[in-house]
Amino acid sequence: MNPMPRVRLGEIEPATLRQLARRRLLGRGLSLGALSLLTGCDLSGRGPIDRVLWAMLRFNDRVQAALFNPHRLAATFPPSAITRPFRFNAYYPEYQIRTVDAATWKLELGGLIADKRPWSLADLRAVPQHSQITRLICVEGWSVIGQWSGVLLSDFLRRVGADLRARYVGFKCFDDYPCSIDMASGAASADHPGARLRSSAAHPAVGCAAAAATATKLGFKNPKYLSAMWVTNSYPGGYWADQGYKWFSGL
Ligand SMILES: Nc1nc2c(c(=O)[nH]1)N[C@H]1C(S)=C(S)[C@@H](COP(=O)(O)O)O[C@H]1N2
Ligand SMILES: [Mo]
């Protein structure tokens, strides 16, 4: 398994820029990789540094207004902005994708959930669906804009009688990618409608049955190939969180 490399900033980047970014952005949990993607600045490129700085300051204001405020929604985009072809990413190369039979696939439920009956793909598709075009940002240093459709995680959690006062929503994936998010991000439909269980893949190459997409978190907090979901008060960790990435990783 290759570790997901951290985004490296180019040698041209001055210490002041880095300090500024740390103080004003990283403190809030945003990686420099996410920053460079959101500003549209290639920080590893050879562009004039003050252009980058200027863009970052402008970006910082915009981000504070739009992304870091937990009561604002994730930025959405028009269909024309969707990245094609959509990019696949996992902790293994694309040719090693494991597939399941969508007809027999089930999402197992556990932990602090009243109705633990497993859900089929048809069950997931039979409840009200929501669609959103948002940006997925990977800490490796790239982003894609994609359309995520499916049942809102907050709706789903209420339907199955999840204890919404619990702290965590944990996910198991059939490619052995454990993941978990905070209940506040998963269940707060009014503030964060971004979190949803998507019942089909955004791109056919993924070949997955279901995924939990969280528009308000970095890419690695979007588990796909789901096999189980549970609600718990004990910290479940996750594949990258266990290797030192910030567990919360919100935008
Ligand atoms: N099951 C599973 N989910 C996963 C991963 C993985 O390796 N396995 N990688 C994560 C990472 S790091 C990213 S950036 C996104 C990429 O999603 P995509 O392939 O739909 O673009 O999936 C996330 N979810
Ligand atoms: Mo990622």
GROMACS .gro file of N, CA and C in nm, residues 41-206:
model
  498
   41CYS      N    1  -0.447   2.848  -0.806
   41CYS     CA    2  -0.305   2.880  -0.819
   41CYS      C    3  -0.225   2.751  -0.813
   42ASP      N    4  -0.138   2.736  -0.907
   42ASP     CA    5  -0.049   2.622  -0.901
   42ASP      C    6   0.070   2.664  -0.816
   43LEU      N    7   0.065   2.631  -0.689
   43LEU     CA    8   0.170   2.679  -0.599
   43LEU      C    9   0.304   2.612  -0.626
   44SER      N   10   0.302   2.503  -0.700
   44SER     CA   11   0.428   2.437  -0.730
   44SER      C   12   0.483   2.484  -0.865
   45GLY      N   13   0.409   2.572  -0.930
   45GLY     CA   14   0.451   2.618  -1.062
   45GLY      C   15   0.550   2.732  -1.054
   46ARG      N   16   0.569   2.800  -1.164
   46ARG     CA   17   0.671   2.905  -1.169
   46ARG      C   18   0.609   3.044  -1.176
   47GLY      N   19   0.482   3.055  -1.146
   47GLY     CA   20   0.413   3.184  -1.157
   47GLY      C   21   0.467   3.286  -1.060
   48PRO      N   22   0.446   3.416  -1.089
   48PRO     CA   23   0.495   3.521  -0.999
   48PRO      C   24   0.434   3.505  -0.860
   49ILE      N   25   0.519   3.515  -0.762
   49ILE     CA   26   0.477   3.481  -0.628
   49ILE      C   27   0.373   3.578  -0.573
   50ASP      N   28   0.383   3.707  -0.611
   50ASP     CA   29   0.285   3.798  -0.550
   50ASP      C   30   0.145   3.778  -0.608
   51ARG      N   31   0.141   3.722  -0.728
   51ARG     CA   32   0.010   3.690  -0.783
   51ARG      C   33  -0.055   3.581  -0.698
   52VAL      N   34   0.028   3.486  -0.657
   52VAL     CA   35  -0.020   3.377  -0.572
   52VAL      C   36  -0.065   3.432  -0.437
   53LEU      N   37   0.020   3.518  -0.381
   53LEU     CA   38  -0.010   3.577  -0.250
   53LEU      C   39  -0.141   3.655  -0.255
   54TRP      N   40  -0.151   3.734  -0.360
   54TRP     CA   41  -0.270   3.816  -0.374
   54TRP      C   42  -0.394   3.729  -0.385
   55ALA      N   43  -0.382   3.628  -0.466
   55ALA     CA   44  -0.496   3.538  -0.485
   55ALA      C   45  -0.531   3.469  -0.354
   56MET      N   46  -0.428   3.440  -0.276
   56MET     CA   47  -0.453   3.370  -0.151
   56MET      C   48  -0.526   3.460  -0.052
   57LEU      N   49  -0.486   3.586  -0.047
   57LEU     CA   50  -0.553   3.677   0.045
   57LEU      C   51  -0.699   3.693   0.006
   58ARG      N   52  -0.720   3.710  -0.124
   58ARG     CA   53  -0.856   3.724  -0.174
   58ARG      C   54  -0.934   3.596  -0.143
   59PHE      N   55  -0.866   3.483  -0.168
   59PHE     CA   56  -0.926   3.353  -0.144
   59PHE      C   57  -0.962   3.335   0.003
   60ASN      N   58  -0.870   3.380   0.089
   60ASN     CA   59  -0.891   3.364   0.232
   60ASN      C   60  -1.021   3.430   0.278
   61ASP      N   61  -1.045   3.550   0.226
   61ASP     CA   62  -1.168   3.618   0.261
   61ASP      C   63  -1.289   3.539   0.212
   62ARG      N   64  -1.276   3.494   0.088
   62ARG     CA   65  -1.387   3.421   0.028
   62ARG      C   66  -1.412   3.292   0.105
   63VAL      N   67  -1.305   3.227   0.143
   63VAL     CA   68  -1.317   3.101   0.214
   63VAL      C   69  -1.381   3.121   0.351
   64GLN      N   70  -1.334   3.225   0.419
   64GLN     CA   71  -1.392   3.250   0.551
   64GLN      C   72  -1.541   3.272   0.538
   65ALA      N   73  -1.578   3.341   0.433
   65ALA     CA   74  -1.720   3.371   0.415
   65ALA      C   75  -1.797   3.247   0.371
   66ALA      N   76  -1.738   3.170   0.284
   66ALA     CA   77  -1.815   3.064   0.218
   66ALA      C   78  -1.792   2.924   0.271
   67LEU      N   79  -1.673   2.893   0.312
   67LEU     CA   80  -1.645   2.753   0.346
   67LEU      C   81  -1.629   2.726   0.494
   68PHE      N   82  -1.565   2.816   0.565
   68PHE     CA   83  -1.534   2.784   0.704
   68PHE      C   84  -1.651   2.808   0.797
   69ASN      N   85  -1.746   2.888   0.751
   69ASN     CA   86  -1.863   2.911   0.834
   69ASN      C   87  -1.950   2.785   0.832
   70PRO      N   88  -1.964   2.720   0.946
   70PRO     CA   89  -2.038   2.593   0.947
   70PRO      C   90  -2.185   2.608   0.911
   71HIS      N   91  -2.233   2.730   0.905
   71HIS     CA   92  -2.374   2.747   0.872
   71HIS      C   93  -2.396   2.778   0.725
   72ARG      N   94  -2.287   2.784   0.650
   72ARG     CA   95  -2.302   2.804   0.505
   72ARG      C   96  -2.294   2.668   0.436
   73LEU      N   97  -2.348   2.664   0.318
   73LEU     CA   98  -2.349   2.539   0.240
   73LEU      C   99  -2.220   2.527   0.160
   74ALA      N  100  -2.190   2.405   0.115
   74ALA     CA  101  -2.076   2.384   0.028
   74ALA      C  102  -2.104   2.454  -0.105
   75ALA      N  103  -1.996   2.501  -0.170
   75ALA     CA  104  -2.012   2.567  -0.299
   75ALA      C  105  -2.066   2.466  -0.401
   76THR      N  106  -2.161   2.510  -0.483
   76THR     CA  107  -2.214   2.422  -0.587
   76THR      C  108  -2.184   2.482  -0.724
   77PHE      N  109  -2.191   2.399  -0.827
   77PHE     CA  110  -2.149   2.438  -0.961
   77PHE      C  111  -2.254   2.397  -1.064
   78PRO      N  112  -2.249   2.459  -1.183
   78PRO     CA  113  -2.342   2.419  -1.290
   78PRO      C  114  -2.296   2.288  -1.353
   79PRO      N  115  -2.387   2.217  -1.421
   79PRO     CA  116  -2.350   2.089  -1.485
   79PRO      C  117  -2.231   2.103  -1.580
   80SER      N  118  -2.218   2.220  -1.644
   80SER     CA  119  -2.108   2.240  -1.739
   80SER      C  120  -1.972   2.234  -1.672
   81ALA      N  121  -1.969   2.251  -1.539
   81ALA     CA  122  -1.841   2.252  -1.466
   81ALA      C  123  -1.794   2.112  -1.428
   82ILE      N  124  -1.878   2.012  -1.450
   82ILE     CA  125  -1.843   1.874  -1.409
   82ILE      C  126  -1.717   1.827  -1.481
   83THR      N  127  -1.624   1.773  -1.406
   83THR     CA  128  -1.497   1.726  -1.462
   83THR      C  129  -1.518   1.597  -1.539
   84ARG      N  130  -1.480   1.597  -1.666
   84ARG     CA  131  -1.490   1.476  -1.748
   84ARG      C  132  -1.359   1.455  -1.820
   85PRO      N  133  -1.302   1.335  -1.815
   85PRO     CA  134  -1.349   1.222  -1.738
   85PRO      C  135  -1.327   1.245  -1.589
   86PHE      N  136  -1.412   1.188  -1.509
   86PHE     CA  137  -1.402   1.202  -1.364
   86PHE      C  138  -1.282   1.121  -1.317
   87ARG      N  139  -1.216   1.168  -1.214
   87ARG     CA  140  -1.093   1.101  -1.171
   87ARG      C  141  -1.120   0.995  -1.065
   88PHE      N  142  -1.062   0.880  -1.084
   88PHE     CA  143  -1.072   0.773  -0.984
   88PHE      C  144  -0.958   0.788  -0.884
   89ASN      N  145  -0.985   0.760  -0.760
   89ASN     CA  146  -0.875   0.754  -0.663
   89ASN      C  147  -0.906   0.656  -0.552
   90ALA      N  148  -0.804   0.586  -0.510
   90ALA     CA  149  -0.812   0.493  -0.397
   90ALA      C  150  -0.671   0.470  -0.349
   91TYR      N  151  -0.654   0.392  -0.245
   91TYR     CA  152  -0.519   0.366  -0.193
   91TYR      C  153  -0.448   0.256  -0.274
   92TYR      N  154  -0.511   0.217  -0.384
   92TYR     CA  155  -0.454   0.118  -0.476
   92TYR      C  156  -0.487   0.164  -0.618
   93PRO      N  157  -0.418   0.111  -0.718
   93PRO     CA  158  -0.447   0.155  -0.855
   93PRO      C  159  -0.582   0.108  -0.906
   94GLU      N  160  -0.629   0.179  -1.008
   94GLU     CA  161  -0.765   0.158  -1.058
   94GLU      C  162  -0.791   0.014  -1.104
   95TYR      N  163  -0.688  -0.052  -1.160
   95TYR     CA  164  -0.711  -0.188  -1.211
   95TYR      C  165  -0.737  -0.288  -1.099
   96GLN      N  166  -0.712  -0.247  -0.975
   96GLN     CA  167  -0.736  -0.338  -0.862
   96GLN      C  168  -0.873  -0.318  -0.797
   97ILE      N  169  -0.959  -0.240  -0.863
   97ILE     CA  170  -1.094  -0.217  -0.808
   97ILE      C  171  -1.164  -0.349  -0.782
   98ARG      N  172  -1.221  -0.361  -0.665
   98ARG     CA  173  -1.301  -0.479  -0.635
   98ARG      C  174  -1.446  -0.447  -0.666
   99THR      N  175  -1.514  -0.538  -0.725
   99THR     CA  176  -1.654  -0.511  -0.760
   99THR      C  177  -1.747  -0.603  -0.681
  100VAL      N  178  -1.870  -0.562  -0.670
  100VAL     CA  179  -1.972  -0.647  -0.607
  100VAL      C  180  -2.090  -0.659  -0.702
  101ASP      N  181  -2.175  -0.755  -0.675
  101ASP     CA  182  -2.296  -0.773  -0.753
  101ASP      C  183  -2.400  -0.675  -0.697
  102ALA      N  184  -2.434  -0.575  -0.778
  102ALA     CA  185  -2.528  -0.473  -0.732
  102ALA      C  186  -2.663  -0.532  -0.694
  103ALA      N  187  -2.699  -0.645  -0.755
  103ALA     CA  188  -2.831  -0.705  -0.729
  103ALA      C  189  -2.838  -0.767  -0.589
  104THR      N  190  -2.725  -0.813  -0.538
  104THR     CA  191  -2.727  -0.879  -0.407
  104THR      C  192  -2.661  -0.795  -0.297
  105TRP      N  193  -2.600  -0.684  -0.337
  105TRP     CA  194  -2.531  -0.598  -0.241
  105TRP      C  195  -2.627  -0.548  -0.132
  106LYS      N  196  -2.578  -0.542  -0.010
  106LYS     CA  197  -2.658  -0.488   0.101
  106LYS      C  198  -2.570  -0.397   0.186
  107LEU      N  199  -2.631  -0.294   0.240
  107LEU     CA  200  -2.562  -0.210   0.338
  107LEU      C  201  -2.605  -0.259   0.476
  108GLU      N  202  -2.511  -0.316   0.549
  108GLU     CA  203  -2.540  -0.365   0.685
  108GLU      C  204  -2.541  -0.246   0.780
  109LEU      N  205  -2.629  -0.249   0.880
  109LEU     CA  206  -2.638  -0.140   0.976
  109LEU      C  207  -2.611  -0.191   1.116
  110GLY      N  208  -2.542  -0.111   1.196
  110GLY     CA  209  -2.509  -0.157   1.331
  110GLY      C  210  -2.494  -0.043   1.429
  111GLY      N  211  -2.465  -0.077   1.551
  111GLY     CA  212  -2.444   0.022   1.655
  111GLY      C  213  -2.574   0.085   1.701
  112LEU      N  214  -2.570   0.214   1.731
  112LEU     CA  215  -2.684   0.285   1.790
  112LEU      C  216  -2.787   0.322   1.684
  113ILE      N  217  -2.843   0.221   1.621
  113ILE     CA  218  -2.944   0.236   1.516
  113ILE      C  219  -3.061   0.146   1.555
  114ALA      N  220  -3.184   0.203   1.558
  114ALA     CA  221  -3.300   0.125   1.604
  114ALA      C  222  -3.337   0.014   1.505
  115ASP      N  223  -3.343   0.048   1.377
  115ASP     CA  224  -3.384  -0.050   1.276
  115ASP      C  225  -3.261  -0.092   1.195
  116LYS      N  226  -3.208  -0.208   1.233
  116LYS     CA  227  -3.081  -0.250   1.172
  116LYS      C  228  -3.100  -0.338   1.049
  117ARG      N  229  -3.221  -0.339   0.992
  117ARG     CA  230  -3.239  -0.420   0.871
  117ARG      C  231  -3.147  -0.368   0.761
  118PRO      N  232  -3.075  -0.457   0.693
  118PRO     CA  233  -2.986  -0.410   0.586
  118PRO      C  234  -3.062  -0.349   0.469
  119TRP      N  235  -3.000  -0.257   0.400
  119TRP     CA  236  -3.062  -0.188   0.286
  119TRP      C  237  -3.000  -0.238   0.156
  120SER      N  238  -3.087  -0.268   0.059
  120SER     CA  239  -3.038  -0.303  -0.074
  120SER      C  240  -3.022  -0.174  -0.154
  121LEU      N  241  -2.964  -0.186  -0.273
  121LEU     CA  242  -2.952  -0.071  -0.362
  121LEU      C  243  -3.090  -0.018  -0.401
  122ALA      N  244  -3.184  -0.111  -0.425
  122ALA     CA  245  -3.321  -0.071  -0.460
  122ALA      C  246  -3.384   0.006  -0.344
  123ASP      N  247  -3.359  -0.039  -0.220
  123ASP     CA  248  -3.412   0.033  -0.103
  123ASP      C  249  -3.358   0.176  -0.100
  124LEU      N  250  -3.229   0.189  -0.125
  124LEU     CA  251  -3.166   0.321  -0.120
  124LEU      C  252  -3.223   0.414  -0.227
  125ARG      N  253  -3.257   0.354  -0.341
  125ARG     CA  254  -3.308   0.435  -0.452
  125ARG      C  255  -3.456   0.467  -0.437
  126ALA      N  256  -3.526   0.396  -0.347
  126ALA     CA  257  -3.671   0.414  -0.333
  126ALA      C  258  -3.707   0.531  -0.242
  127VAL      N  259  -3.609   0.587  -0.172
  127VAL     CA  260  -3.639   0.701  -0.084
  127VAL      C  261  -3.597   0.830  -0.156
  128PRO      N  262  -3.651   0.945  -0.112
  128PRO     CA  263  -3.624   1.069  -0.185
  128PRO      C  264  -3.474   1.094  -0.209
  129GLN      N  265  -3.443   1.126  -0.334
  129GLN     CA  266  -3.305   1.146  -0.375
  129GLN      C  267  -3.275   1.295  -0.387
  130HIS      N  268  -3.152   1.328  -0.362
  130HIS     CA  269  -3.108   1.468  -0.377
  130HIS      C  270  -2.980   1.467  -0.457
  131SER      N  271  -2.960   1.571  -0.533
  131SER     CA  272  -2.844   1.576  -0.620
  131SER      C  273  -2.772   1.709  -0.599
  132GLN      N  274  -2.642   1.704  -0.607
  132GLN     CA  275  -2.565   1.826  -0.584
  132GLN      C  276  -2.435   1.819  -0.663
  133ILE      N  277  -2.396   1.928  -0.723
  133ILE     CA  278  -2.270   1.934  -0.797
  133ILE      C  279  -2.170   2.012  -0.712
  134THR      N  280  -2.071   1.940  -0.660
  134THR     CA  281  -1.975   2.002  -0.569
  134THR      C  282  -1.833   1.958  -0.605
  135ARG      N  283  -1.737   2.017  -0.537
  135ARG     CA  284  -1.598   1.985  -0.563
  135ARG      C  285  -1.546   1.883  -0.462
  136LEU      N  286  -1.478   1.782  -0.513
  136LEU     CA  287  -1.411   1.686  -0.425
  136LEU      C  288  -1.263   1.722  -0.428
  137ILE      N  289  -1.207   1.746  -0.312
  137ILE     CA  290  -1.067   1.787  -0.303
  137ILE      C  291  -0.987   1.676  -0.237
  138CYS      N  292  -0.886   1.627  -0.308
  138CYS     CA  293  -0.801   1.523  -0.252
  138CYS      C  294  -0.674   1.587  -0.198
  139VAL      N  295  -0.629   1.541  -0.082
  139VAL     CA  296  -0.507   1.598  -0.024
  139VAL      C  297  -0.383   1.568  -0.107
  140GLU      N  298  -0.397   1.481  -0.206
  140GLU     CA  299  -0.283   1.456  -0.294
  140GLU      C  300  -0.253   1.577  -0.383
  141GLY      N  301  -0.348   1.669  -0.392
  141GLY     CA  302  -0.323   1.791  -0.468
  141GLY      C  303  -0.400   1.802  -0.598
  142TRP      N  304  -0.520   1.751  -0.601
  142TRP     CA  305  -0.604   1.770  -0.719
  142TRP      C  306  -0.748   1.777  -0.673
  143SER      N  307  -0.834   1.824  -0.759
  143SER     CA  308  -0.975   1.827  -0.725
  143SER      C  309  -1.057   1.799  -0.850
  144VAL      N  310  -1.178   1.755  -0.830
  144VAL     CA  311  -1.271   1.733  -0.941
  144VAL      C  312  -1.407   1.790  -0.899
  145ILE      N  313  -1.483   1.831  -0.998
  145ILE     CA  314  -1.620   1.871  -0.971
  145ILE      C  315  -1.708   1.759  -1.023
  146GLY      N  316  -1.794   1.710  -0.937
  146GLY     CA  317  -1.877   1.597  -0.975
  146GLY      C  318  -2.018   1.613  -0.923
  147GLN      N  319  -2.106   1.532  -0.979
  147GLN     CA  320  -2.244   1.533  -0.934
  147GLN      C  321  -2.267   1.415  -0.842
  148TRP      N  322  -2.310   1.442  -0.722
  148TRP     CA  323  -2.339   1.336  -0.627
  148TRP      C  324  -2.489   1.331  -0.604
  149SER      N  325  -2.546   1.214  -0.620
  149SER     CA  326  -2.690   1.197  -0.605
  149SER      C  327  -2.717   1.082  -0.511
  150GLY      N  328  -2.825   1.094  -0.438
  150GLY     CA  329  -2.861   0.985  -0.348
  150GLY      C  330  -2.942   1.037  -0.233
  151VAL      N  331  -2.964   0.950  -0.134
  151VAL     CA  332  -3.041   0.989  -0.017
  151VAL      C  333  -2.949   1.069   0.076
  152LEU      N  334  -3.002   1.179   0.130
  152LEU     CA  335  -2.922   1.256   0.224
  152LEU      C  336  -2.891   1.170   0.345
  153LEU      N  337  -2.768   1.174   0.389
  153LEU     CA  338  -2.728   1.095   0.504
  153LEU      C  339  -2.814   1.130   0.625
  154SER      N  340  -2.845   1.259   0.638
  154SER     CA  341  -2.929   1.302   0.751
  154SER      C  342  -3.067   1.237   0.744
  155ASP      N  343  -3.127   1.228   0.625
  155ASP     CA  344  -3.257   1.162   0.608
  155ASP      C  345  -3.244   1.014   0.643
  156PHE      N  346  -3.138   0.954   0.590
  156PHE     CA  347  -3.118   0.811   0.609
  156PHE      C  348  -3.104   0.778   0.758
  157LEU      N  349  -3.022   0.857   0.828
  157LEU     CA  350  -3.000   0.832   0.970
  157LEU      C  351  -3.131   0.842   1.049
  158ARG      N  352  -3.214   0.938   1.010
  158ARG     CA  353  -3.344   0.952   1.079
  158ARG      C  354  -3.437   0.836   1.046
  159ARG      N  355  -3.438   0.795   0.920
  159ARG     CA  356  -3.523   0.683   0.877
  159ARG      C  357  -3.492   0.554   0.953
  160VAL      N  358  -3.365   0.528   0.976
  160VAL     CA  359  -3.329   0.401   1.041
  160VAL      C  360  -3.325   0.415   1.194
  161GLY      N  361  -3.361   0.531   1.242
  161GLY     CA  362  -3.367   0.550   1.387
  161GLY      C  363  -3.229   0.554   1.452
  162ALA      N  364  -3.135   0.621   1.387
  162ALA     CA  365  -3.001   0.635   1.445
  162ALA      C  366  -3.007   0.729   1.566
  163ASP      N  367  -2.927   0.703   1.664
  163ASP     CA  368  -2.918   0.793   1.779
  163ASP      C  369  -2.839   0.918   1.734
  164LEU      N  370  -2.910   1.027   1.709
  164LEU     CA  371  -2.847   1.146   1.654
  164LEU      C  372  -2.762   1.221   1.758
  165ARG      N  373  -2.770   1.175   1.884
  165ARG     CA  374  -2.684   1.237   1.986
  165ARG      C  375  -2.549   1.166   1.995
  166ALA      N  376  -2.538   1.055   1.925
  166ALA     CA  377  -2.411   0.981   1.925
  166ALA      C  378  -2.304   1.066   1.854
  167ARG      N  379  -2.180   1.029   1.874
  167ARG     CA  380  -2.072   1.115   1.822
  167ARG      C  381  -2.028   1.082   1.680
  168TYR      N  382  -2.033   0.955   1.642
  168TYR     CA  383  -1.971   0.918   1.515
  168TYR      C  384  -2.061   0.833   1.426
  169VAL      N  385  -2.038   0.846   1.297
  169VAL     CA  386  -2.095   0.753   1.200
  169VAL      C  387  -1.976   0.682   1.137
  170GLY      N  388  -1.972   0.550   1.154
  170GLY     CA  389  -1.860   0.472   1.101
  170GLY      C  390  -1.900   0.400   0.973
  171PHE      N  391  -1.805   0.381   0.884
  171PHE     CA  392  -1.831   0.311   0.757
  171PHE      C  393  -1.729   0.200   0.738
  172LYS      N  394  -1.780   0.088   0.686
  172LYS     CA  395  -1.691  -0.018   0.639
  172LYS      C  396  -1.707  -0.026   0.489
  173CYS      N  397  -1.598  -0.055   0.422
  173CYS     CA  398  -1.603  -0.063   0.276
  173CYS      C  399  -1.551  -0.199   0.234
  174PHE      N  400  -1.599  -0.252   0.121
  174PHE     CA  401  -1.556  -0.386   0.086
  174PHE      C  402  -1.416  -0.390   0.025
  175ASP      N  403  -1.350  -0.273   0.014
  175ASP     CA  404  -1.208  -0.275  -0.022
  175ASP      C  405  -1.122  -0.247   0.103
  176ASP      N  406  -1.178  -0.274   0.221
  176ASP     CA  407  -1.105  -0.255   0.347
  176ASP      C  408  -1.054  -0.113   0.364
  177TYR      N  409  -1.147  -0.018   0.355
  177TYR     CA  410  -1.115   0.123   0.374
  177TYR      C  411  -1.205   0.175   0.485
  178PRO      N  412  -1.164   0.157   0.610
  178PRO     CA  413  -1.249   0.208   0.718
  178PRO      C  414  -1.253   0.360   0.715
  179CYS      N  415  -1.366   0.416   0.753
  179CYS     CA  416  -1.380   0.562   0.751
  179CYS      C  417  -1.487   0.601   0.853
  180SER      N  418  -1.482   0.722   0.901
  180SER     CA  419  -1.586   0.768   0.992
  180SER      C  420  -1.595   0.919   0.987
  181ILE      N  421  -1.714   0.969   1.016
  181ILE     CA  422  -1.733   1.113   1.023
  181ILE      C  423  -1.807   1.147   1.152
  182ASP      N  424  -1.802   1.275   1.188
  182ASP     CA  425  -1.873   1.320   1.307
  182ASP      C  426  -2.023   1.324   1.277
  183MET      N  427  -2.101   1.293   1.378
  183MET     CA  428  -2.247   1.293   1.361
  183MET      C  429  -2.297   1.431   1.317
  184ALA      N  430  -2.235   1.537   1.369
  184ALA     CA  431  -2.281   1.671   1.333
  184ALA      C  432  -2.276   1.692   1.182
  185SER      N  433  -2.170   1.646   1.118
  185SER     CA  434  -2.160   1.661   0.972
  185SER      C  435  -2.256   1.566   0.901
  186GLY      N  436  -2.279   1.449   0.961
  186GLY     CA  437  -2.363   1.351   0.895
  186GLY      C  438  -2.511   1.379   0.906
  187ALA      N  439  -2.551   1.436   1.019
  187ALA     CA  440  -2.695   1.443   1.047
  187ALA      C  441  -2.755   1.582   1.038
  188ALA      N  442  -2.673   1.685   1.032
  188ALA     CA  443  -2.728   1.820   1.037
  188ALA      C  444  -2.777   1.862   0.899
  189SER      N  445  -2.897   1.821   0.866
  189SER     CA  446  -2.946   1.845   0.730
  189SER      C  447  -2.963   1.994   0.701
  190ALA      N  448  -3.000   2.071   0.800
  190ALA     CA  449  -3.026   2.211   0.774
  190ALA      C  450  -2.898   2.284   0.733
  191ASP      N  451  -2.788   2.250   0.798
  191ASP     CA  452  -2.665   2.323   0.772
  191ASP      C  453  -2.574   2.256   0.671
  192HIS      N  454  -2.576   2.125   0.668
  192HIS     CA  455  -2.483   2.051   0.584
  192HIS      C  456  -2.554   1.948   0.496
  193PRO      N  457  -2.633   1.993   0.402
  193PRO     CA  458  -2.701   1.894   0.319
  193PRO      C  459  -2.604   1.821   0.228
  194GLY      N  460  -2.477   1.854   0.237
  194GLY     CA  461  -2.378   1.791   0.151
  194GLY      C  462  -2.360   1.643   0.176
  195ALA      N  463  -2.379   1.598   0.299
  195ALA     CA  464  -2.353   1.457   0.329
  195ALA      C  465  -2.468   1.371   0.276
  196ARG      N  466  -2.436   1.277   0.192
  196ARG     CA  467  -2.541   1.194   0.133
  196ARG      C  468  -2.486   1.055   0.105
  197LEU      N  469  -2.577   0.960   0.100
  197LEU     CA  470  -2.540   0.826   0.055
  197LEU      C  471  -2.574   0.822  -0.091
  198ARG      N  472  -2.475   0.808  -0.176
  198ARG     CA  473  -2.512   0.805  -0.316
  198ARG      C  474  -2.527   0.660  -0.356
  199SER      N  475  -2.634   0.635  -0.429
  199SER     CA  476  -2.669   0.497  -0.457
  199SER      C  477  -2.611   0.449  -0.588
  200SER      N  478  -2.545   0.537  -0.659
  200SER     CA  479  -2.479   0.491  -0.782
  200SER      C  480  -2.350   0.570  -0.798
  201ALA      N  481  -2.264   0.518  -0.880
  201ALA     CA  482  -2.134   0.581  -0.898
  201ALA      C  483  -2.147   0.709  -0.980
  202ALA      N  484  -2.060   0.805  -0.951
  202ALA     CA  485  -2.058   0.928  -1.028
  202ALA      C  486  -1.995   0.901  -1.165
  203HIS      N  487  -1.916   0.797  -1.174
  203HIS     CA  488  -1.853   0.760  -1.301
  203HIS      C  489  -1.845   0.608  -1.307
  204PRO      N  490  -1.867   0.550  -1.422
  204PRO     CA  491  -1.879   0.404  -1.431
  204PRO      C  492  -1.754   0.330  -1.386
  205ALA      N  493  -1.640   0.391  -1.400
  205ALA     CA  494  -1.516   0.322  -1.364
  205ALA      C  495  -1.513   0.282  -1.218
  206VAL      N  496  -1.584   0.357  -1.137
  206VAL     CA  497  -1.582   0.328  -0.993
  206VAL      C  498  -1.650   0.194  -0.966
   0.00000   0.00000   0.00000
